[in-house]
mmCIF file of C-alpha atoms and ligand atoms in Angstrom:
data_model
loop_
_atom_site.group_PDB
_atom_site.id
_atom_site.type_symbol
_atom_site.label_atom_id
_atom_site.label_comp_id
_atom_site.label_asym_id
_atom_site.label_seq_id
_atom_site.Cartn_x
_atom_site.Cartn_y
_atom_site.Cartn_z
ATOM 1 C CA UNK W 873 148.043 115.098 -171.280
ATOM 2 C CA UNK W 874 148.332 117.258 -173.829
ATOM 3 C CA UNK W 875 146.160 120.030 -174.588
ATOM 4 C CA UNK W 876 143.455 119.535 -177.369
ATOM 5 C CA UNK W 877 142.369 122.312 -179.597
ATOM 6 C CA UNK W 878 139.204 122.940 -177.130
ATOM 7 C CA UNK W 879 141.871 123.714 -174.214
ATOM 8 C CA UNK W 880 143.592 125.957 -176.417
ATOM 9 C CA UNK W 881 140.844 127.921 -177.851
ATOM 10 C CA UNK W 882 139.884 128.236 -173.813
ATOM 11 C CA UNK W 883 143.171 128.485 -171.985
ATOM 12 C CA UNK W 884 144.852 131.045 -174.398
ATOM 13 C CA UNK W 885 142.029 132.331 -176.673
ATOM 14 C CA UNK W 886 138.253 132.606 -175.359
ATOM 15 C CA UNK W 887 139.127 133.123 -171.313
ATOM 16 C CA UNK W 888 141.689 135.542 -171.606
ATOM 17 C CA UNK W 889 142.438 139.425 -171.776
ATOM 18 C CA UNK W 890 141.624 139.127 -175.318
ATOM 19 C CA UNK W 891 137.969 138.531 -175.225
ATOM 20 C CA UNK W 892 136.641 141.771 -173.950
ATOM 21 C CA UNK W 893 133.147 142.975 -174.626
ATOM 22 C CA UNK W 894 132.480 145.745 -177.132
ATOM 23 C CA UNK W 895 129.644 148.221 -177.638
ATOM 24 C CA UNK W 896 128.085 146.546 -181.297
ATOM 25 C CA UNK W 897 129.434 143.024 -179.791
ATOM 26 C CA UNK W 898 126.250 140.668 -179.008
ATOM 27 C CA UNK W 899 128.251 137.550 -178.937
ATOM 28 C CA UNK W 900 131.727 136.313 -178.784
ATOM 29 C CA UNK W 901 133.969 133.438 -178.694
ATOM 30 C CA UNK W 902 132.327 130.012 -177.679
ATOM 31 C CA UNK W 903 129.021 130.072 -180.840
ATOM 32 C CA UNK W 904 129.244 128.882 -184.384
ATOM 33 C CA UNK W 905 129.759 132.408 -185.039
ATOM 34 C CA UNK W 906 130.028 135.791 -183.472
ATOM 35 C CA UNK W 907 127.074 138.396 -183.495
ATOM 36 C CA UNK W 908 127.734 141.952 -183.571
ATOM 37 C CA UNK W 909 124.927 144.766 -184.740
ATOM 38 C CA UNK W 910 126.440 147.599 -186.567
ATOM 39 C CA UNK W 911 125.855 151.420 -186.098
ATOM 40 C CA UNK W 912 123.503 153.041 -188.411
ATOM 41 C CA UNK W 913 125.207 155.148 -191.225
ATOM 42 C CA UNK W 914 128.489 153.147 -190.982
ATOM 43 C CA UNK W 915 129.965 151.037 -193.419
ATOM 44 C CA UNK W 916 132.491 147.959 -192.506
ATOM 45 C CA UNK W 917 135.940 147.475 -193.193
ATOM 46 C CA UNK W 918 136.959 144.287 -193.244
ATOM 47 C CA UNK W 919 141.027 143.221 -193.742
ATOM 48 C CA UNK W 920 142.854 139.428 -193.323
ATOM 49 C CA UNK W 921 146.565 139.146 -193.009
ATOM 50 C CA UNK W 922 148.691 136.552 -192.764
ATOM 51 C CA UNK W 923 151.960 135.805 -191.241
ATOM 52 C CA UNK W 924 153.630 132.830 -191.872
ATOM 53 C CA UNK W 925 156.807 131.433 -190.094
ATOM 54 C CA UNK W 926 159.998 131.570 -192.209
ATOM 55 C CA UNK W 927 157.987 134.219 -194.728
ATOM 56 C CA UNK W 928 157.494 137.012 -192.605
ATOM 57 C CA UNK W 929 158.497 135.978 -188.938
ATOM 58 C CA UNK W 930 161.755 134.292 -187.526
ATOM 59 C CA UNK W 931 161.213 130.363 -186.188
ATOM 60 C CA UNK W 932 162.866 131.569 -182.865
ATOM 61 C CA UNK W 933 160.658 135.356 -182.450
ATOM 62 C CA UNK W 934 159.491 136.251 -179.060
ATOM 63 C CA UNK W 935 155.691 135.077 -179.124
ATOM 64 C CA UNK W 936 154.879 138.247 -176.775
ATOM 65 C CA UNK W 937 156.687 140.335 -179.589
ATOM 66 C CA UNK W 938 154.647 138.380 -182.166
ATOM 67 C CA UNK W 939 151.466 138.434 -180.972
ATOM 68 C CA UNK W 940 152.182 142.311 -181.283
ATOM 69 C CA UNK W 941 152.815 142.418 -184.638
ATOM 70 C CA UNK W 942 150.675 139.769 -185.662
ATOM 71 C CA UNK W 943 147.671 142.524 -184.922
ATOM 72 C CA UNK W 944 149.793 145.778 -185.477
ATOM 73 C CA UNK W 945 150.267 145.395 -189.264
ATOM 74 C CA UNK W 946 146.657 144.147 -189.448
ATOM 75 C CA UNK W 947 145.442 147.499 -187.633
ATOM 76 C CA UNK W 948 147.634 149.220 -190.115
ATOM 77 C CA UNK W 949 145.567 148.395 -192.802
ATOM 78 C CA UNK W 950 142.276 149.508 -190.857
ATOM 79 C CA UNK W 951 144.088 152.976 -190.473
ATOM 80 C CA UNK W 952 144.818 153.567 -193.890
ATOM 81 C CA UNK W 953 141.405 153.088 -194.817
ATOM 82 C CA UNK W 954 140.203 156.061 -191.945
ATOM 83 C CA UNK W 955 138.411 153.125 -190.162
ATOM 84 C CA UNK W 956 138.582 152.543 -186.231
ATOM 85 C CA UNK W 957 138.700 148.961 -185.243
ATOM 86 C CA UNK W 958 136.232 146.999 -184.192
ATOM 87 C CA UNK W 959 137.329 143.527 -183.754
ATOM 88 C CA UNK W 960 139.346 140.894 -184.788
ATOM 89 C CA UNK W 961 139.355 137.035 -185.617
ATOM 90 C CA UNK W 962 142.006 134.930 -185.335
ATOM 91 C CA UNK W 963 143.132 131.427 -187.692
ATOM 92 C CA UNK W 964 146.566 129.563 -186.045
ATOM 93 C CA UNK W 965 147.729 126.500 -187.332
ATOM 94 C CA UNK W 966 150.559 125.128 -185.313
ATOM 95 C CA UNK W 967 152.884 122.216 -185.190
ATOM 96 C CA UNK W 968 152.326 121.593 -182.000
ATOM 97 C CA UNK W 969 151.074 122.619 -178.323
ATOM 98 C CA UNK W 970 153.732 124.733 -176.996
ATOM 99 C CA UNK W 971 152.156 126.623 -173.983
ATOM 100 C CA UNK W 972 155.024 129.013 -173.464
ATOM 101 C CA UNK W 973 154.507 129.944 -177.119
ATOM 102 C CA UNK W 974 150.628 129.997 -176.858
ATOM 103 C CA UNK W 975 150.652 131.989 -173.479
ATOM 104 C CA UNK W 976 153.133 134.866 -175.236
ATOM 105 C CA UNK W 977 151.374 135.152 -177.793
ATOM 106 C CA UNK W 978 148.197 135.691 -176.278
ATOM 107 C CA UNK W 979 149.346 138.183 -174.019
ATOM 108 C CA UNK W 980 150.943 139.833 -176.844
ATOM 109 C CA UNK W 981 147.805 140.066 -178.808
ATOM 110 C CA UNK W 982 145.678 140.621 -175.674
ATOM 111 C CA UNK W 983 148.146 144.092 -175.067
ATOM 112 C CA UNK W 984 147.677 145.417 -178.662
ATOM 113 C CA UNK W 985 143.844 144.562 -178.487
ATOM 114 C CA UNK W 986 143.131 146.761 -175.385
ATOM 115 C CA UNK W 987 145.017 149.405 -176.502
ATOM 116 C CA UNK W 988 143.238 149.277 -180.106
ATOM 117 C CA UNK W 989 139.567 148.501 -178.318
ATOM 118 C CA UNK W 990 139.621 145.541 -180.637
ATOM 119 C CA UNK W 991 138.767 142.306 -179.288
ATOM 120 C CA UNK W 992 138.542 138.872 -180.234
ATOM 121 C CA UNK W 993 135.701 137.488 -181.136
ATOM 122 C CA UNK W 994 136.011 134.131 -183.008
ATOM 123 C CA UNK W 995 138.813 131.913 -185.059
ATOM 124 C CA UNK W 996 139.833 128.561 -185.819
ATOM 125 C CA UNK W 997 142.523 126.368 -184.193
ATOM 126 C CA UNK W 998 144.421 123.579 -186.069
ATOM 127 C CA UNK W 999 147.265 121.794 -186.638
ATOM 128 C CA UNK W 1000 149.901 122.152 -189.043
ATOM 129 C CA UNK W 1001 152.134 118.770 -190.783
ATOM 130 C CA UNK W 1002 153.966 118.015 -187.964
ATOM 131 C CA UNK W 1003 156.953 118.044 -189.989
ATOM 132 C CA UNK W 1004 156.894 120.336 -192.648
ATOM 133 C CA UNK W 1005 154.577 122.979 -191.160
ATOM 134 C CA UNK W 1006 155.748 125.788 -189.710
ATOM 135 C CA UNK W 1007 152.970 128.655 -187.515
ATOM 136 C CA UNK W 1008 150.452 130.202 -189.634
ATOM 137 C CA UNK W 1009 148.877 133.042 -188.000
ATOM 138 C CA UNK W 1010 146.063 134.701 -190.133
ATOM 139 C CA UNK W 1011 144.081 137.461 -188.243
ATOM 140 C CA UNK W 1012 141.198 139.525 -189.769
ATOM 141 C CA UNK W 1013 140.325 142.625 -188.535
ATOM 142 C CA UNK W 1014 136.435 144.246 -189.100
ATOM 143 C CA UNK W 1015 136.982 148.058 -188.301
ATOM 144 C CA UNK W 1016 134.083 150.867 -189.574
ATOM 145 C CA UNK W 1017 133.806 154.603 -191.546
ATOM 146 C CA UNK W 1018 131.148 156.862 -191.487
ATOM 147 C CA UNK W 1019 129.416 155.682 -194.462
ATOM 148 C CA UNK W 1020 131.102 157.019 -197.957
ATOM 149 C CA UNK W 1021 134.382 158.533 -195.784
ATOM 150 C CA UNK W 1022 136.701 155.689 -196.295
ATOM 151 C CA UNK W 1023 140.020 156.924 -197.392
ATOM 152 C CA UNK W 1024 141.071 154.400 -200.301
ATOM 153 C CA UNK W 1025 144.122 154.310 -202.831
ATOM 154 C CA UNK W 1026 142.363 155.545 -205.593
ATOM 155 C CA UNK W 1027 141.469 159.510 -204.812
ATOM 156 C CA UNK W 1028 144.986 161.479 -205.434
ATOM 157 C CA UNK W 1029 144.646 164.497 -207.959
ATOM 158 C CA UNK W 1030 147.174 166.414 -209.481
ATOM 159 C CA UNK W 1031 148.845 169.410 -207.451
ATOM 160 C CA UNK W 1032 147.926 166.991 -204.069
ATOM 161 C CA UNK W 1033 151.165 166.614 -201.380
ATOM 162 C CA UNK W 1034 152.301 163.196 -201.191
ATOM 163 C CA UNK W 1035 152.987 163.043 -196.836
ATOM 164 C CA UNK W 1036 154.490 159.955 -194.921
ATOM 165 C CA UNK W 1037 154.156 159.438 -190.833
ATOM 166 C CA UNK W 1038 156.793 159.008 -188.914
ATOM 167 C CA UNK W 1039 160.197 157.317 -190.252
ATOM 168 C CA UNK W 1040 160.701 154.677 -192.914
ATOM 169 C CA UNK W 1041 163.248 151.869 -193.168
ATOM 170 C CA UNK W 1042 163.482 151.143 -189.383
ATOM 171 C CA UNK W 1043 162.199 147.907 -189.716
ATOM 172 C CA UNK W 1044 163.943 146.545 -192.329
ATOM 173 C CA UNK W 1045 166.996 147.920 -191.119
ATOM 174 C CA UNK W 1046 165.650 146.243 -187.501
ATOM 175 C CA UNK W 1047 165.078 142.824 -189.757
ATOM 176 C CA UNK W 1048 168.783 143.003 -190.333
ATOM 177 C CA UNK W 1049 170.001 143.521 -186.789
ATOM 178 C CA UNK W 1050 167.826 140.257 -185.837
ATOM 179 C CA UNK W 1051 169.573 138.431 -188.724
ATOM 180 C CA UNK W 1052 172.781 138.677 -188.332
ATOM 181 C CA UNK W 1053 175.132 139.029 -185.167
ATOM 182 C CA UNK W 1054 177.171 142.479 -187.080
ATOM 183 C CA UNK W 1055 175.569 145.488 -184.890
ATOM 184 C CA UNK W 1056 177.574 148.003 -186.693
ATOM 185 C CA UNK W 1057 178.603 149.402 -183.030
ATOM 186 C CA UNK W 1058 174.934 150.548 -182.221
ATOM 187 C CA UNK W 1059 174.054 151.995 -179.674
ATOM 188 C CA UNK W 1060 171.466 149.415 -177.222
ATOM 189 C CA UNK W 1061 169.202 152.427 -177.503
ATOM 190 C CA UNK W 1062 169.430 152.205 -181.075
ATOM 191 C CA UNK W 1063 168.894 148.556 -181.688
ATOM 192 C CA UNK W 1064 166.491 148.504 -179.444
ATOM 193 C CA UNK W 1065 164.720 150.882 -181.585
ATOM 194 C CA UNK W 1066 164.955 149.413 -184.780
ATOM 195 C CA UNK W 1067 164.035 145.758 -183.012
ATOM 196 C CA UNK W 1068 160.777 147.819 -181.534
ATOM 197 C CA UNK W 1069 160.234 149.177 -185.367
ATOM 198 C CA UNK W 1070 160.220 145.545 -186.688
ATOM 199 C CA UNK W 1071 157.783 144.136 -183.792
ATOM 200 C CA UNK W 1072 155.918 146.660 -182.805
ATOM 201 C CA UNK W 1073 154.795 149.087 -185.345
ATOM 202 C CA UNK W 1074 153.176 151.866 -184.174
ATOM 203 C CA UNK W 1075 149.651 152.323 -184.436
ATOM 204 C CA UNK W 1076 148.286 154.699 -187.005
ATOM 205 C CA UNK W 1077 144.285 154.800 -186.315
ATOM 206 C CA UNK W 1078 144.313 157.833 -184.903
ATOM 207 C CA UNK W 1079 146.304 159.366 -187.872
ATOM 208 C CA UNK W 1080 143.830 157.500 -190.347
ATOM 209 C CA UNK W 1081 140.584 158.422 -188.473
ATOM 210 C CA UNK W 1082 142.079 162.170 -188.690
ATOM 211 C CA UNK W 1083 142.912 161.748 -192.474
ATOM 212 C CA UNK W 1084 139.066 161.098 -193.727
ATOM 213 C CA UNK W 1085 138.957 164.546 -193.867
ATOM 214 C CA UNK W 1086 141.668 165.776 -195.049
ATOM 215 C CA UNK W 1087 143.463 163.009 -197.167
ATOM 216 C CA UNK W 1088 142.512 162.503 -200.861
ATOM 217 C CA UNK W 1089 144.155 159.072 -200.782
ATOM 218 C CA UNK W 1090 146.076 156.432 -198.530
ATOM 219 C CA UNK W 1091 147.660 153.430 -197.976
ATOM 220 C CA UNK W 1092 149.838 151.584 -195.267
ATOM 221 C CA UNK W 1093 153.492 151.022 -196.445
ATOM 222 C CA UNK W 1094 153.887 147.422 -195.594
ATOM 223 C CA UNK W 1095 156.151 146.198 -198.974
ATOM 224 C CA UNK W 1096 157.963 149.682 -199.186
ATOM 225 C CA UNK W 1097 157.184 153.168 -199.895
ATOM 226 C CA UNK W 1098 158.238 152.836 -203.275
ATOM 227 C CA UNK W 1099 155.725 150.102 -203.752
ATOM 228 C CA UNK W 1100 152.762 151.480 -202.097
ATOM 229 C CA UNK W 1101 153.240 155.279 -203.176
ATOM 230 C CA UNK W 1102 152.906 153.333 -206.874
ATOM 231 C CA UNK W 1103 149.559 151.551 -205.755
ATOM 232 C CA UNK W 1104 148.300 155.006 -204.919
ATOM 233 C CA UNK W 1105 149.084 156.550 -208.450
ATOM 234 C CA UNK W 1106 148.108 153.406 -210.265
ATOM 235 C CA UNK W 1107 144.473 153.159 -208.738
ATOM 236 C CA UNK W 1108 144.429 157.417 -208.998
ATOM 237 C CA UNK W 1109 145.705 157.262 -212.556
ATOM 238 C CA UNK W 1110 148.635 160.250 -211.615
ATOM 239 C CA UNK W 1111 151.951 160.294 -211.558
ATOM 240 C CA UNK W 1112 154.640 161.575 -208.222
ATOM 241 C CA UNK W 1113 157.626 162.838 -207.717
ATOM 242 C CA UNK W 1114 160.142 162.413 -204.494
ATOM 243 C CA UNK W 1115 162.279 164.310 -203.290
ATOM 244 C CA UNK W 1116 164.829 161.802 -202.153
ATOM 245 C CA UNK W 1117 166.536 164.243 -199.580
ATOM 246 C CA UNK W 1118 163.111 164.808 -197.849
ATOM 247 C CA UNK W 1119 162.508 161.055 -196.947
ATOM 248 C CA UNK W 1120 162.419 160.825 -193.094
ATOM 249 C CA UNK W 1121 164.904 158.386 -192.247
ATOM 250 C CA UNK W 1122 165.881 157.710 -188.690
ATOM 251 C CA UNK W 1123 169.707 158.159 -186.268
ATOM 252 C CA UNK W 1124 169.263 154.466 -185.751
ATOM 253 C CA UNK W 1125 168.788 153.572 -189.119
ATOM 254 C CA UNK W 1126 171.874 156.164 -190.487
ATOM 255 C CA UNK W 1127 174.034 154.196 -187.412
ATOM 256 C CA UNK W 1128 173.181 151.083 -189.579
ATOM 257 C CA UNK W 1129 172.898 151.487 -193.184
ATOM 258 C CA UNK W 1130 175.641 152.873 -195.445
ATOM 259 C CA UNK W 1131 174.821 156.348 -196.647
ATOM 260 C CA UNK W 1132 175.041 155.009 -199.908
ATOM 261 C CA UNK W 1133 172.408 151.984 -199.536
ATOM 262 C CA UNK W 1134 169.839 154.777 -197.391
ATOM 263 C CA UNK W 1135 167.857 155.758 -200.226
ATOM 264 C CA UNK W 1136 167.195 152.102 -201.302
ATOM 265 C CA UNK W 1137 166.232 150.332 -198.013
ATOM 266 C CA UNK W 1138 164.113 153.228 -196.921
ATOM 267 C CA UNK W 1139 161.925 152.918 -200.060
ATOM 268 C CA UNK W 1140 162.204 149.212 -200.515
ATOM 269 C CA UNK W 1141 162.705 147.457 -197.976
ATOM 270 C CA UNK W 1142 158.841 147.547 -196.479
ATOM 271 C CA UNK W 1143 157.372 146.594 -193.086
ATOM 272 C CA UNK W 1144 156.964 150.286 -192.056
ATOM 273 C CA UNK W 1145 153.622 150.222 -191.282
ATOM 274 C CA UNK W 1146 153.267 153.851 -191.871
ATOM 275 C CA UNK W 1147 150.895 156.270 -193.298
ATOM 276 C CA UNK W 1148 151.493 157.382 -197.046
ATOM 277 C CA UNK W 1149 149.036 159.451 -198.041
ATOM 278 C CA UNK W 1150 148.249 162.724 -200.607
ATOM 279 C CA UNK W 1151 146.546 166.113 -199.363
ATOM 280 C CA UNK W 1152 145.359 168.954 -201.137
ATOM 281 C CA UNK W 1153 147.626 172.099 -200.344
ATOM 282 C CA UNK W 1154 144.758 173.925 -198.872
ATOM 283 C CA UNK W 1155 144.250 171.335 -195.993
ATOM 284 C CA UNK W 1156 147.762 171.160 -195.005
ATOM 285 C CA UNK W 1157 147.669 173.822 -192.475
ATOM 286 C CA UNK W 1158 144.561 171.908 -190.870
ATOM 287 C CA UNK W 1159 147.225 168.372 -191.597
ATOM 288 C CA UNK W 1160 149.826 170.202 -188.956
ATOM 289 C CA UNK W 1161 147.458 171.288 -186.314
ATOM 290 C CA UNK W 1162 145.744 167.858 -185.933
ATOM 291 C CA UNK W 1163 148.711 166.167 -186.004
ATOM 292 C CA UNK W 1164 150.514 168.264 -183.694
ATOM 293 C CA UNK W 1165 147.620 167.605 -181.779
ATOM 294 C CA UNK W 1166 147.803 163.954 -181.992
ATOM 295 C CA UNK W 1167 151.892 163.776 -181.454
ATOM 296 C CA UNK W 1168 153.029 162.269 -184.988
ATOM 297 C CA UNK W 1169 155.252 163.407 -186.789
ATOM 298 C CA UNK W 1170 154.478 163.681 -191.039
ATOM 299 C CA UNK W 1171 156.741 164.549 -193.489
ATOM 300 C CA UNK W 1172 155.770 165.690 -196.908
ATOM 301 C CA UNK W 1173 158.139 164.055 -199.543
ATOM 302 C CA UNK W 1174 156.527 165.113 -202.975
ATOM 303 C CA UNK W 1175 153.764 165.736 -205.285
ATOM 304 C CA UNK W 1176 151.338 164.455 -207.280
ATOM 305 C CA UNK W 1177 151.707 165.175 -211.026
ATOM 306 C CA UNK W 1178 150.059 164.269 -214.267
ATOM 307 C CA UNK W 1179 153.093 162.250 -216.097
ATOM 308 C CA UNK W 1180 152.335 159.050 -215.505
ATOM 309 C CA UNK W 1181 155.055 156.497 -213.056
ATOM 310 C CA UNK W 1182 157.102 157.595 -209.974
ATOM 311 C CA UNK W 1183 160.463 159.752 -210.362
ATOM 312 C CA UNK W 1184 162.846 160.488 -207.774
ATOM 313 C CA UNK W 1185 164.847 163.434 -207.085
ATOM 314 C CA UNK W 1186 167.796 163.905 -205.313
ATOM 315 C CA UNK W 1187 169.042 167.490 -204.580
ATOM 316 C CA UNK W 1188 167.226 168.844 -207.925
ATOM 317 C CA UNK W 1189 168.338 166.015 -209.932
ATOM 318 C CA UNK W 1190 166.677 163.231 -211.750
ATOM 319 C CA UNK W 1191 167.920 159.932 -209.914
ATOM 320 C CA UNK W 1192 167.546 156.154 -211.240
ATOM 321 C CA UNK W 1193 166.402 153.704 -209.252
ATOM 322 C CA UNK W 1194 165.539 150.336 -209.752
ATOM 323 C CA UNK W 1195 163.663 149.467 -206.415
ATOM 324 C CA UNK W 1196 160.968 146.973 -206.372
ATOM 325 C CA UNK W 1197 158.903 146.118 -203.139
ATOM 326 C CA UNK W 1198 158.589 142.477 -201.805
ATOM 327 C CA UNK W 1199 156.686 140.202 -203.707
ATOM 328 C CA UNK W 1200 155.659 137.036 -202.798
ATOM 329 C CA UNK W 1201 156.854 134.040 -205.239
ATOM 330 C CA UNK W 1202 159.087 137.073 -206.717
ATOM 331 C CA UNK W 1203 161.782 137.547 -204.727
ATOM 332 C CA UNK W 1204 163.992 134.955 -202.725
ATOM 333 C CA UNK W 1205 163.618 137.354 -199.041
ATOM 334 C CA UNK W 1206 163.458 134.381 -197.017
ATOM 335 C CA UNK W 1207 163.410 134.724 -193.480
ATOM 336 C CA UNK W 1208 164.488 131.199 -193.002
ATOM 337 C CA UNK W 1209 165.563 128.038 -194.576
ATOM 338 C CA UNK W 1210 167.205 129.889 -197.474
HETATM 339 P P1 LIG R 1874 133.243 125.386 -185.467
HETATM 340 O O1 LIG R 1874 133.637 123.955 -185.455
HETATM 341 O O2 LIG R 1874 131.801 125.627 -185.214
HETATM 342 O O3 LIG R 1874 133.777 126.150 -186.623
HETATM 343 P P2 LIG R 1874 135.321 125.671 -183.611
HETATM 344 O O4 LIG R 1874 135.209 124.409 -182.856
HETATM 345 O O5 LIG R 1874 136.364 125.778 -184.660
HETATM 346 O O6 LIG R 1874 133.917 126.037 -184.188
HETATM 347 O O7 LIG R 1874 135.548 126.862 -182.582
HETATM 348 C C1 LIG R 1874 134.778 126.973 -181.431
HETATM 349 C C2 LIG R 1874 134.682 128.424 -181.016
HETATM 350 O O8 LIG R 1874 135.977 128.905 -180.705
HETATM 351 C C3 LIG R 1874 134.131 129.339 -182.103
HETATM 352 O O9 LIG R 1874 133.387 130.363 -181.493
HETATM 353 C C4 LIG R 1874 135.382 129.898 -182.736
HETATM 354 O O10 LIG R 1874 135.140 131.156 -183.323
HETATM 355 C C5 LIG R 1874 136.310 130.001 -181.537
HETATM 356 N N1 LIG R 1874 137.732 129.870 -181.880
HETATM 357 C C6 LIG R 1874 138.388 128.823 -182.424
HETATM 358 N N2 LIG R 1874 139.692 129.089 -182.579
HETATM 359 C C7 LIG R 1874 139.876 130.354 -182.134
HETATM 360 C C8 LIG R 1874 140.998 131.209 -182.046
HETATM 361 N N3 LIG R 1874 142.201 130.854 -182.465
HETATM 362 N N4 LIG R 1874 140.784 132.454 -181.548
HETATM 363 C C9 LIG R 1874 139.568 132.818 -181.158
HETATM 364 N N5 LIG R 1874 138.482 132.080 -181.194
HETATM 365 C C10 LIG R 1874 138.621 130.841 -181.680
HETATM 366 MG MG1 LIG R 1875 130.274 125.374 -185.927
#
């Protein structure tokens, strides 16, 4: 027989490495709801994502690999608000009970959990049109911040650095390896890179938790830096500049993209999961310690100006770009099914 939604929730969900007990956690999995009691001079952070199949995963992804990212880009969001995670819920609607799916996934989640301290606590389990529907995965993370120390979008000023973590344009550059069979003579060190950039994302809490004080502003780059860098000077009312030349860019992803398409992808094509943040000058010597300290890498790739809109420079020139992040009902990036 089958299993019914009850077996799931138990067999893949409730029982499993994912449901591990946390310090503010009272109750978990199994009650109409989940009971948690929250620290004293702490504020929640709460975040939902959703990933739907054909949107923003592949039909045929690795469930382990999924169950990854399903979390990682929903953690993302918890660092760039300074928060540490506390747990997570978790909505699927599937077409059907595949175990060897269900069973990947879990452990997926279940690996990104423990290393995040962020279990599951609760959900809902249905199932999708048989025909039509494809997996929904929606997963909401509830993280916390001393009270008043959450980093938001909205807290850039004028003379402020304008930083990024690690490298950008990996993933969509690893999107395109999945996509298509043309390797471009990559190295398997390299693809295996940019696949790891696409699925699993590093994880940027400790980065955010150091930022609260130090950042003015922050946000993850999940549509593209070009994007996000404009929600940050939008809800700070500045303007930026880039310096084109500066943008931290990858071997793997020079191996596959055309020098001349670089500047675009990196800055539009999205999925990073990456810090972008803005720091006052005089805390950027205390920015390099801690994050020597902490083993990422930041680059700083402009500044924060009072002319309103973003403008890009490339070797001390003015450069025009037309790059627009991924919107949904926008563009036609369609993962499948045209
Ligand atoms: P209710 O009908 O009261 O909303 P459900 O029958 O949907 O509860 O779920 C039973 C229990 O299992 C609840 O504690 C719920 O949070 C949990 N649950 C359901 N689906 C999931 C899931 N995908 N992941 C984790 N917990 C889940
Ligand atoms: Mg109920």
């Amino acid at each position: 027989m089958p299993l019914n939604e009850f077996d799931i929730i138990s067999k893949y969900f409730a029982n499993t490495e994912l449901a591990f007990g946390a310090k503010e956690l009272v109750l978990g999995i199994g009650d109409d709801c989940a009971i948690f009691t929250p620290e004293p001079n702490e504020q929640l952070v709460v975040s939902m994502d959703m990933l739907v199949e054909g949107v923003h995963f592949l039909e045929n992804s690795d469930p382990t690999l999924l169950g990854q990212r399903s979390l990682l880009v929903n953690l993302s969001d918890l660092a760039a608000m300074g928060a540490r995670p506390l747990f997570f819920t978790l909505a699927v609607s599937l077409p059907e009970v595949d175990e060897r799916w269900l069973e990947g996934f879990s452990k997926g989640l279940a690996t990104v959990a423990r290393a995040n301290s962020c279990p599951l606590v609760g959900g809902d389990t249905t199932s999708s049109h048989p025909k039509r529907g494809g997996r929904t995965l929606c997963i909401q993370v509830h993280g916390a911040v001393p009270k008043g120390k959450a980093l938001t979008r909205g807290g850039a000023q004028v003379g402020d650095s304008v930083y990024v973590s690690g490298t950008i344009g990996d993933s969509a550059a690893g999107l395109q390896l999945l996509q298509g069979p043309d390797t471009r003579g990559l190295s398997d060190q390299q693809q295996e890179f940019l696949h790891c950039a696409f699925y699993q994302p590093e994880s940027r809490i400790s980065l955010g938790i150091a930022l609260r004080e130090l950042a003015s502003a922050a946000i993850d780059i999940s549509d593209g830096l070009a994007s996000d860098l404009g929600h940050i000077i939008a809800s700070s009312r500045v303007g930026a500049s880039v310096d084109t030349d500066r943008l931290p860019i990858s071997e793997a992803f020079k191996a596959m993209v055309p020098e001349e398409a670089r500047t675009e992808i990196a800055l539009g094509g999205g999925d990073d999961y990456e810090l972008c943040f803005t720091i006052a000058p005089r805390h950027e010597e205390a920015l390099r310690k801690r994050c020597s300290q902490l083993g990422v890498t930041v680059t700083r790739i402009g500044q924060i100006d009072l002319e309103p809109g973003l403008r890009w420079k490339k070797q001390g020139e003015e450069l025009k770009l037309d790059i627009k992040g991924y919107r949904h009902f926008e563009a036609a990036r369609r993962l499948v099914n045209g």
